[in-house]
CSV table of C-alpha atoms and ligand atoms in Angstrom, one decimal:
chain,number,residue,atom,x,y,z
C,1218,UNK,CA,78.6,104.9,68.8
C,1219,UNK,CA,76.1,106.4,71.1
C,1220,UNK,CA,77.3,106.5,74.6
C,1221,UNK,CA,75.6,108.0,78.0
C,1222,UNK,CA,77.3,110.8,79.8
C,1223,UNK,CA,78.5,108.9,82.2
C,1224,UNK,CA,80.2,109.8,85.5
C,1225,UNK,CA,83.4,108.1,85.9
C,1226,UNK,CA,86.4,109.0,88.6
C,1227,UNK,CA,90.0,107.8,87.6
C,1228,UNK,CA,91.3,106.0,90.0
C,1229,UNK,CA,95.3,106.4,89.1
C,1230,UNK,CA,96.4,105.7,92.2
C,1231,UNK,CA,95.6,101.9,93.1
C,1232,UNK,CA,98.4,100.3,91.0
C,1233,UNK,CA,101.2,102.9,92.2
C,1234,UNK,CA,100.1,102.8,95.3
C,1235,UNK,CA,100.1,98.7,95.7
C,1236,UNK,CA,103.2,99.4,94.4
C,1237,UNK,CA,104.4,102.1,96.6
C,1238,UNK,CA,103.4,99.6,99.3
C,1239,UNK,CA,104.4,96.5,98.5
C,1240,UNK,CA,108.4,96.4,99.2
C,1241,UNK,CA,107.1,95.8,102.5
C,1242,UNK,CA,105.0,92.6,101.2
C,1243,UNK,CA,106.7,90.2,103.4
C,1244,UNK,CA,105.7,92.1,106.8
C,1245,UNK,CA,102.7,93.3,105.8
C,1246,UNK,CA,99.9,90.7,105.2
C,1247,UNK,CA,96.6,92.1,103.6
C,1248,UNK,CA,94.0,89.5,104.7
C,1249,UNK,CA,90.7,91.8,104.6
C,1250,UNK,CA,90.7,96.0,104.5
C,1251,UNK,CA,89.4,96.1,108.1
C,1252,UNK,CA,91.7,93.8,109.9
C,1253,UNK,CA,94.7,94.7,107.9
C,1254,UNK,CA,93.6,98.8,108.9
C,1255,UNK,CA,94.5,97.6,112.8
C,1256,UNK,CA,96.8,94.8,112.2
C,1257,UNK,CA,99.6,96.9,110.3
C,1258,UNK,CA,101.3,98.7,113.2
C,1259,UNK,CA,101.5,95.1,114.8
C,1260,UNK,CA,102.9,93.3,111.7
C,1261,UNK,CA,105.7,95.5,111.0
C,1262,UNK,CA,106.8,96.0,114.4
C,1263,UNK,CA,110.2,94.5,114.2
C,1264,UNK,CA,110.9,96.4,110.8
C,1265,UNK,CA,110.4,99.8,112.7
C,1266,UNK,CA,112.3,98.4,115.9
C,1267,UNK,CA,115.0,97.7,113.2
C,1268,UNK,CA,114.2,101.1,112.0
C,1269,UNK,CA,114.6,102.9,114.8
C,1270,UNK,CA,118.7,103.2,115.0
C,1271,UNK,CA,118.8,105.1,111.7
C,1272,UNK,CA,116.7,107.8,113.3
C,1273,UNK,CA,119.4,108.7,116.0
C,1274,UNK,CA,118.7,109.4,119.9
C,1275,UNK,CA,117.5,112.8,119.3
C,1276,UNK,CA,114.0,112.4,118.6
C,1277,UNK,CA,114.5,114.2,115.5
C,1278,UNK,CA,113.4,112.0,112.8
C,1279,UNK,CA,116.2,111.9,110.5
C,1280,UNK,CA,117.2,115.8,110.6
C,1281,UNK,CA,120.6,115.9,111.3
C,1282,UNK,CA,123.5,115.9,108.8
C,1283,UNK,CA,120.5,117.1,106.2
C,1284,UNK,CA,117.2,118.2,105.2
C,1285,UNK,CA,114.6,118.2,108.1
C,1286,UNK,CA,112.6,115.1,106.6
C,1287,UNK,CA,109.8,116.2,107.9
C,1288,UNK,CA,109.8,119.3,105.8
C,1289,UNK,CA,110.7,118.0,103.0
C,1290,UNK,CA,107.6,115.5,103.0
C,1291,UNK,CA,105.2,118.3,103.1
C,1292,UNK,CA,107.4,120.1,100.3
C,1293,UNK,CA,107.1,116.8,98.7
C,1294,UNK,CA,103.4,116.1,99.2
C,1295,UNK,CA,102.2,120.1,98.5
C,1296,UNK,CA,104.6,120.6,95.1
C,1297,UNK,CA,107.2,122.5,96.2
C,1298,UNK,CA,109.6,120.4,96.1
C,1299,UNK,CA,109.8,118.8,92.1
C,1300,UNK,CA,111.7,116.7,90.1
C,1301,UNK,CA,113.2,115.3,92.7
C,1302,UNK,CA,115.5,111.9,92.6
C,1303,UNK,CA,115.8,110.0,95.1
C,1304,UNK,CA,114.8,110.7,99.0
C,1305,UNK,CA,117.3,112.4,100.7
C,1306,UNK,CA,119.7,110.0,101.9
C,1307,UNK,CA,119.5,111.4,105.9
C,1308,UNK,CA,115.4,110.0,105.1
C,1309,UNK,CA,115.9,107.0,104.5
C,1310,UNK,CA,114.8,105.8,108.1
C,1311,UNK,CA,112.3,108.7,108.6
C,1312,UNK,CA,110.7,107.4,105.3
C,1313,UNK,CA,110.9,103.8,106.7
C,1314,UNK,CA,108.9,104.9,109.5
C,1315,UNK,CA,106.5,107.0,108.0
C,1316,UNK,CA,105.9,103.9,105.4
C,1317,UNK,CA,105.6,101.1,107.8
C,1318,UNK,CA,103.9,102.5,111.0
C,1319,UNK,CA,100.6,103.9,110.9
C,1320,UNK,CA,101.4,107.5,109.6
C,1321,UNK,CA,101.0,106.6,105.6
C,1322,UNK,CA,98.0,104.6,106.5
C,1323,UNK,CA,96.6,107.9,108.8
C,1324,UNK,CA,97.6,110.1,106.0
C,1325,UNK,CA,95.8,107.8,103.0
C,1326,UNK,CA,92.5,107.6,105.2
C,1327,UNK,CA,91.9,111.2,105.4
C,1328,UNK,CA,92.6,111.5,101.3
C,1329,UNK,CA,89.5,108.6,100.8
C,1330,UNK,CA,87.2,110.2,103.9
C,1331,UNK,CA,86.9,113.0,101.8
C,1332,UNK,CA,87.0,111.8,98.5
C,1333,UNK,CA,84.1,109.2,100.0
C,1334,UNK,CA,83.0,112.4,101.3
C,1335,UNK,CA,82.3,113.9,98.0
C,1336,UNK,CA,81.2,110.8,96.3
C,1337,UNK,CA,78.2,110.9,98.9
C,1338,UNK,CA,77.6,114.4,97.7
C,1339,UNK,CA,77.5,113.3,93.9
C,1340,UNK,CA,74.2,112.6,93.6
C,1341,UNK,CA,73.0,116.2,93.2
C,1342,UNK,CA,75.5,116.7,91.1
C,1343,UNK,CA,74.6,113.7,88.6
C,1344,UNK,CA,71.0,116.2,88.4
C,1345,UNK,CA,72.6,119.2,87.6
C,1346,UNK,CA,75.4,118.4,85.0
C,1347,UNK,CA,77.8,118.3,87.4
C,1348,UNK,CA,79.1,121.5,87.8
C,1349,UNK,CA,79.7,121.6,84.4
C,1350,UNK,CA,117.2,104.6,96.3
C,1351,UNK,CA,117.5,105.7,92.3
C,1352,UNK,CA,114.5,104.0,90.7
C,1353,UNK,CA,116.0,100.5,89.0
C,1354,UNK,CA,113.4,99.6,86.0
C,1355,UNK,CA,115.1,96.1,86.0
C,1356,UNK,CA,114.1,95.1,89.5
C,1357,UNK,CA,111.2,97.1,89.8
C,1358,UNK,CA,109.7,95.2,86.6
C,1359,UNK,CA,110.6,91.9,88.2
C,1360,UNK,CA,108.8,92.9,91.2
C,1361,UNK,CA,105.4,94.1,89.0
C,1362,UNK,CA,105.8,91.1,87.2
C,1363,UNK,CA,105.0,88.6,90.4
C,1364,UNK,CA,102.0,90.5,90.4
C,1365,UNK,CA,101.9,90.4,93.9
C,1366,UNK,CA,101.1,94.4,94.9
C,1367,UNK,CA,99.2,94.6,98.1
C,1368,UNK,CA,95.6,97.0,97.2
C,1369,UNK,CA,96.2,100.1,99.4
C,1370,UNK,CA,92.7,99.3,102.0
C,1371,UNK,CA,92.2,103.0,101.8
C,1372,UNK,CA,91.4,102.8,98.0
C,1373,UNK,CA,89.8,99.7,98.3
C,1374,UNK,CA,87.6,101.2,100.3
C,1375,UNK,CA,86.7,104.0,97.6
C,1376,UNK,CA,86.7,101.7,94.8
C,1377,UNK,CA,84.1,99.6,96.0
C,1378,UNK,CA,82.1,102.6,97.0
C,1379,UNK,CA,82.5,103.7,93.6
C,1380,UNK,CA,81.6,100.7,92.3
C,1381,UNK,CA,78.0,100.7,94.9
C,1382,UNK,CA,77.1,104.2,93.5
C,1383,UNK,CA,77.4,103.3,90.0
C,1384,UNK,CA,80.3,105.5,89.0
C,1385,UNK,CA,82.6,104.0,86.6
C,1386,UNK,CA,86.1,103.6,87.4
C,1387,UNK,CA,89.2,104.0,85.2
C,1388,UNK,CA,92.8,103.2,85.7
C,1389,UNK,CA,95.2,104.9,84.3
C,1390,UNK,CA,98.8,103.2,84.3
C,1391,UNK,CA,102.0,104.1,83.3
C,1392,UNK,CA,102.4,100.3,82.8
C,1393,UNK,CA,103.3,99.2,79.4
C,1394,UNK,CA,100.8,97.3,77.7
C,1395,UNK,CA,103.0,94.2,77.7
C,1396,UNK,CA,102.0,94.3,81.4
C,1397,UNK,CA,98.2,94.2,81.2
C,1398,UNK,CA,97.5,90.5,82.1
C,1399,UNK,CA,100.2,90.9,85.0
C,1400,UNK,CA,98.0,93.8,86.2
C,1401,UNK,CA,94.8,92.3,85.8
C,1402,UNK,CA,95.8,89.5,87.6
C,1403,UNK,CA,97.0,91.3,90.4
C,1404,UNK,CA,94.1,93.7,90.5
C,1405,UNK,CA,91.8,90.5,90.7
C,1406,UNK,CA,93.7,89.0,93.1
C,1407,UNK,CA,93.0,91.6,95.4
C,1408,UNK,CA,89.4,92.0,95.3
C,1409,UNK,CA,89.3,94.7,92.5
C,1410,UNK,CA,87.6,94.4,89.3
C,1411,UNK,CA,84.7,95.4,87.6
C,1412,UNK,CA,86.3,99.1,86.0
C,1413,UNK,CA,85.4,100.5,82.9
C,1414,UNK,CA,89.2,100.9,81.5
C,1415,UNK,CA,92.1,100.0,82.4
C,1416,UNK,CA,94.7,102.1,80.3
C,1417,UNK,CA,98.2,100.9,80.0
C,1418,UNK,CA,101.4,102.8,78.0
C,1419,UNK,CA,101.4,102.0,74.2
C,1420,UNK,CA,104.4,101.0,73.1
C,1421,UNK,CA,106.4,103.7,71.6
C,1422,UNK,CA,104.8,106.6,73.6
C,1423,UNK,CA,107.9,108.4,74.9
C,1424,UNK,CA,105.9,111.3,76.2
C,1425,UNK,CA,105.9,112.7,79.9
C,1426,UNK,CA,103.4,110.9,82.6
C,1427,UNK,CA,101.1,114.2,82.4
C,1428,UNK,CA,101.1,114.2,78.6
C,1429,UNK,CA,100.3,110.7,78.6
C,1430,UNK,CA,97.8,110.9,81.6
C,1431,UNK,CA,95.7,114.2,80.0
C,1432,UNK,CA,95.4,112.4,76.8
C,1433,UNK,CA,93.8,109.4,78.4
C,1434,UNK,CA,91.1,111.9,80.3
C,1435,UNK,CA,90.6,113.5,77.2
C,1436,UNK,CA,90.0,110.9,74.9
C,1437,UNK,CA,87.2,110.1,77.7
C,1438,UNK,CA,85.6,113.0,77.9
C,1439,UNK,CA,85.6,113.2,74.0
C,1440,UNK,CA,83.7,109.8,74.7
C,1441,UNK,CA,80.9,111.8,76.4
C,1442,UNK,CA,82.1,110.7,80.2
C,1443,UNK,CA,82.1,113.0,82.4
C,1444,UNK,CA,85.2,113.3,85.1
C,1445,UNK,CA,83.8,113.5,88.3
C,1446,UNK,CA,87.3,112.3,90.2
C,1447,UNK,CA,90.6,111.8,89.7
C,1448,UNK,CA,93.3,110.3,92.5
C,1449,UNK,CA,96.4,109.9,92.4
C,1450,UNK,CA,99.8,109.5,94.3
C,1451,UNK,CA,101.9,111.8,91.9
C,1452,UNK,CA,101.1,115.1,90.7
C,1453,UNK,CA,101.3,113.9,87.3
C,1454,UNK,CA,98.3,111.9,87.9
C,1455,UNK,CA,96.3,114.7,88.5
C,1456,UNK,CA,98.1,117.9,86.7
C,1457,UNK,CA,96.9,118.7,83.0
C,1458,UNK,CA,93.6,119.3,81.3
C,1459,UNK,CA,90.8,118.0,82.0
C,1460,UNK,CA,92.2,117.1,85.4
C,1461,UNK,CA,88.3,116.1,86.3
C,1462,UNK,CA,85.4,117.9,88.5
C,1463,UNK,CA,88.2,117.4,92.1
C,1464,UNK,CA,91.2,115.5,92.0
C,1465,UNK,CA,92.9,114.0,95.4
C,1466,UNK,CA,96.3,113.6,96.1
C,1467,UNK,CA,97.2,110.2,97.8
C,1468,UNK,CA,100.8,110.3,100.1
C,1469,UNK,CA,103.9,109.4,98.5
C,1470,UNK,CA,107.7,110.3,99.6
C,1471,UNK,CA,108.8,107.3,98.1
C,1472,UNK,CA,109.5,108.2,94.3
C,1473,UNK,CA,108.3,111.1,92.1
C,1474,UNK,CA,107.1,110.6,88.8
C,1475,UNK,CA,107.1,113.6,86.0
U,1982,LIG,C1,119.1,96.8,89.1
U,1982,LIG,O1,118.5,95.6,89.5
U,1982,LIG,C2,119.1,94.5,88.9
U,1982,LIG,C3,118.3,93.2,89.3
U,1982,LIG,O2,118.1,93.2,90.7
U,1982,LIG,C4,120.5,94.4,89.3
U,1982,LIG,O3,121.1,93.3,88.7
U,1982,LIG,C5,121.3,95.6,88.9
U,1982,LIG,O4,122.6,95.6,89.4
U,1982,LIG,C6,120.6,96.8,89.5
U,1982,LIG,N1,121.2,98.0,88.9
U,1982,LIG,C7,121.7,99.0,89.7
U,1982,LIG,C8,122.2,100.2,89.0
U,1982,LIG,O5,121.6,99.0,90.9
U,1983,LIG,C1,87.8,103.0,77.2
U,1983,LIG,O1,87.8,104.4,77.0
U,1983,LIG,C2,87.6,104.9,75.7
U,1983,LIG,C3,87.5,106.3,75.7
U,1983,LIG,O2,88.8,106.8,75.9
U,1983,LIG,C4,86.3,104.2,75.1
U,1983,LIG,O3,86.2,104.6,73.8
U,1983,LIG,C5,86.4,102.7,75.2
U,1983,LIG,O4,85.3,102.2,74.7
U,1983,LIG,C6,86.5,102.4,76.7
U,1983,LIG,N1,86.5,101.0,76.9
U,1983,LIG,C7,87.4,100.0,76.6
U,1983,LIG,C8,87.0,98.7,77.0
U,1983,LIG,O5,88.4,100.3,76.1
């Protein structure tokens, strides 16, 4: 099979993202990228105001009687902190916050500017052989079963710019294949389609998410693609070779995935 070298950027993140998202479904309404971008402080303003005892009258979100939650976000988000559980219990409201307000949406923006940013700057590249709570499977697969995770706007945003430039998108999942048609429908319901692959969990792979995620790049660039991008929510999206030309690391303090 003959097959063009083809730039393609993994685009891990959208499904755990949606995901990452979505406990919030019932405040937050997704009606178009742009509106929901200024309506979202609005819509969950009664979570956050129901958020806001946990935090205590100090103004120090969620610090005493544990970890400064602040600090142990960045830990989280740079890869100091690993294999961690659950979000420190003393969080949970500082996580709420950070979740629901604008700050997750502030911090996802700057993540696509730049990866936009660089898919702008692609072109020469594409000239020059460029550059050479404890997780609960039960409910969480009843909630990815109503196929009802919102699309994070940010990487909406990216994926249609991929889409404009011609590079060739590819999700990989850790989704079990029994779970394609939910995702499909659920991708398609929220404006995204047209990718090259969508890669789901074979059954009986008991591997670790970067095993599983490396393989997948591989096997592509063994294809003849070439990796220009690869974003993600978890390290293990992105850690592992060939991790692509630039990876991006979306926000998550939610769960951690190894
Ligand atoms: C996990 O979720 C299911 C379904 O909601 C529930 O029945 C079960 O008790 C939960 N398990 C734990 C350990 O919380
Ligand atoms: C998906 O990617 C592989 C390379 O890993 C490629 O061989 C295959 O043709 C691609 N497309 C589909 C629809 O699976």
């Amino acid at each position: 099979m003959a097959m063009a070298r083809v730039p393609i950027l993994i685009a891990v993140a959208l499904v755990a993202a949606a995901a990452s998202c979505s406990a919030w479904e019932p405040t937050i309404r997704m009606p178009t990228a742009e509106a929901a971008a200024a309506a979202v402080d609005d819509a969950v303003a009664p979570l956050i105001h129901a958020l806001r005892p946990l935090l205590g009258s100090s103004g120090e979100l969620g610090s005493r009687g544990g970890v400064p939650c602040d600090s142990w976000r960045l830990g989280v988000e740079a890869y100091n902190v690993r294999d961690w559980k659950t979000v420190p219990a003393n969080c949970e409201g500082y996580v709420g916050h950070y979740m629901l307000g604008s700050h997750f949406r502030r911090d996802s923006k700057v993540v696509i500017d730049q990866a936009i940013a660089y898919v702008d700057n692609l072109p020469y590249y594409a000239t020059h052989g460029f550059g050479a709570r404890p997780y609960n499977a039960t409910s969480f697969d009843a909630y990815v079963l109503e196929g009802t995770a919102p699309v994070l706007p940010e990487t909406k945003r990216l994926y249609y710019k991929l889409l404009k430039v011609g590079i060739k998108p590819v999700f990989i999942t850790g989704r079990t294949e029994d779970k394609r048609a939910i995702t499909v429908g659920n991708l398609r319901s929220q404006g995204i389609s047209g990718w090259m692959n969508l890669t789901l969990k074979q059954p009986g792979f008991h591997g670790s998410a970067i095993s599983y995620k490396s393989a997948e790049r591989k096997k592509l660039q063994d294809a003849g693609y070439v990796i220009v991008g690869n974003i993600g929510d978890q390290w293990s999206d992105l850690l592992g070779a060939p991790e692509g030309a630039r990876t991006f690391k979306l926000p998550d303090p939610l769960y951690y995935i190894s």
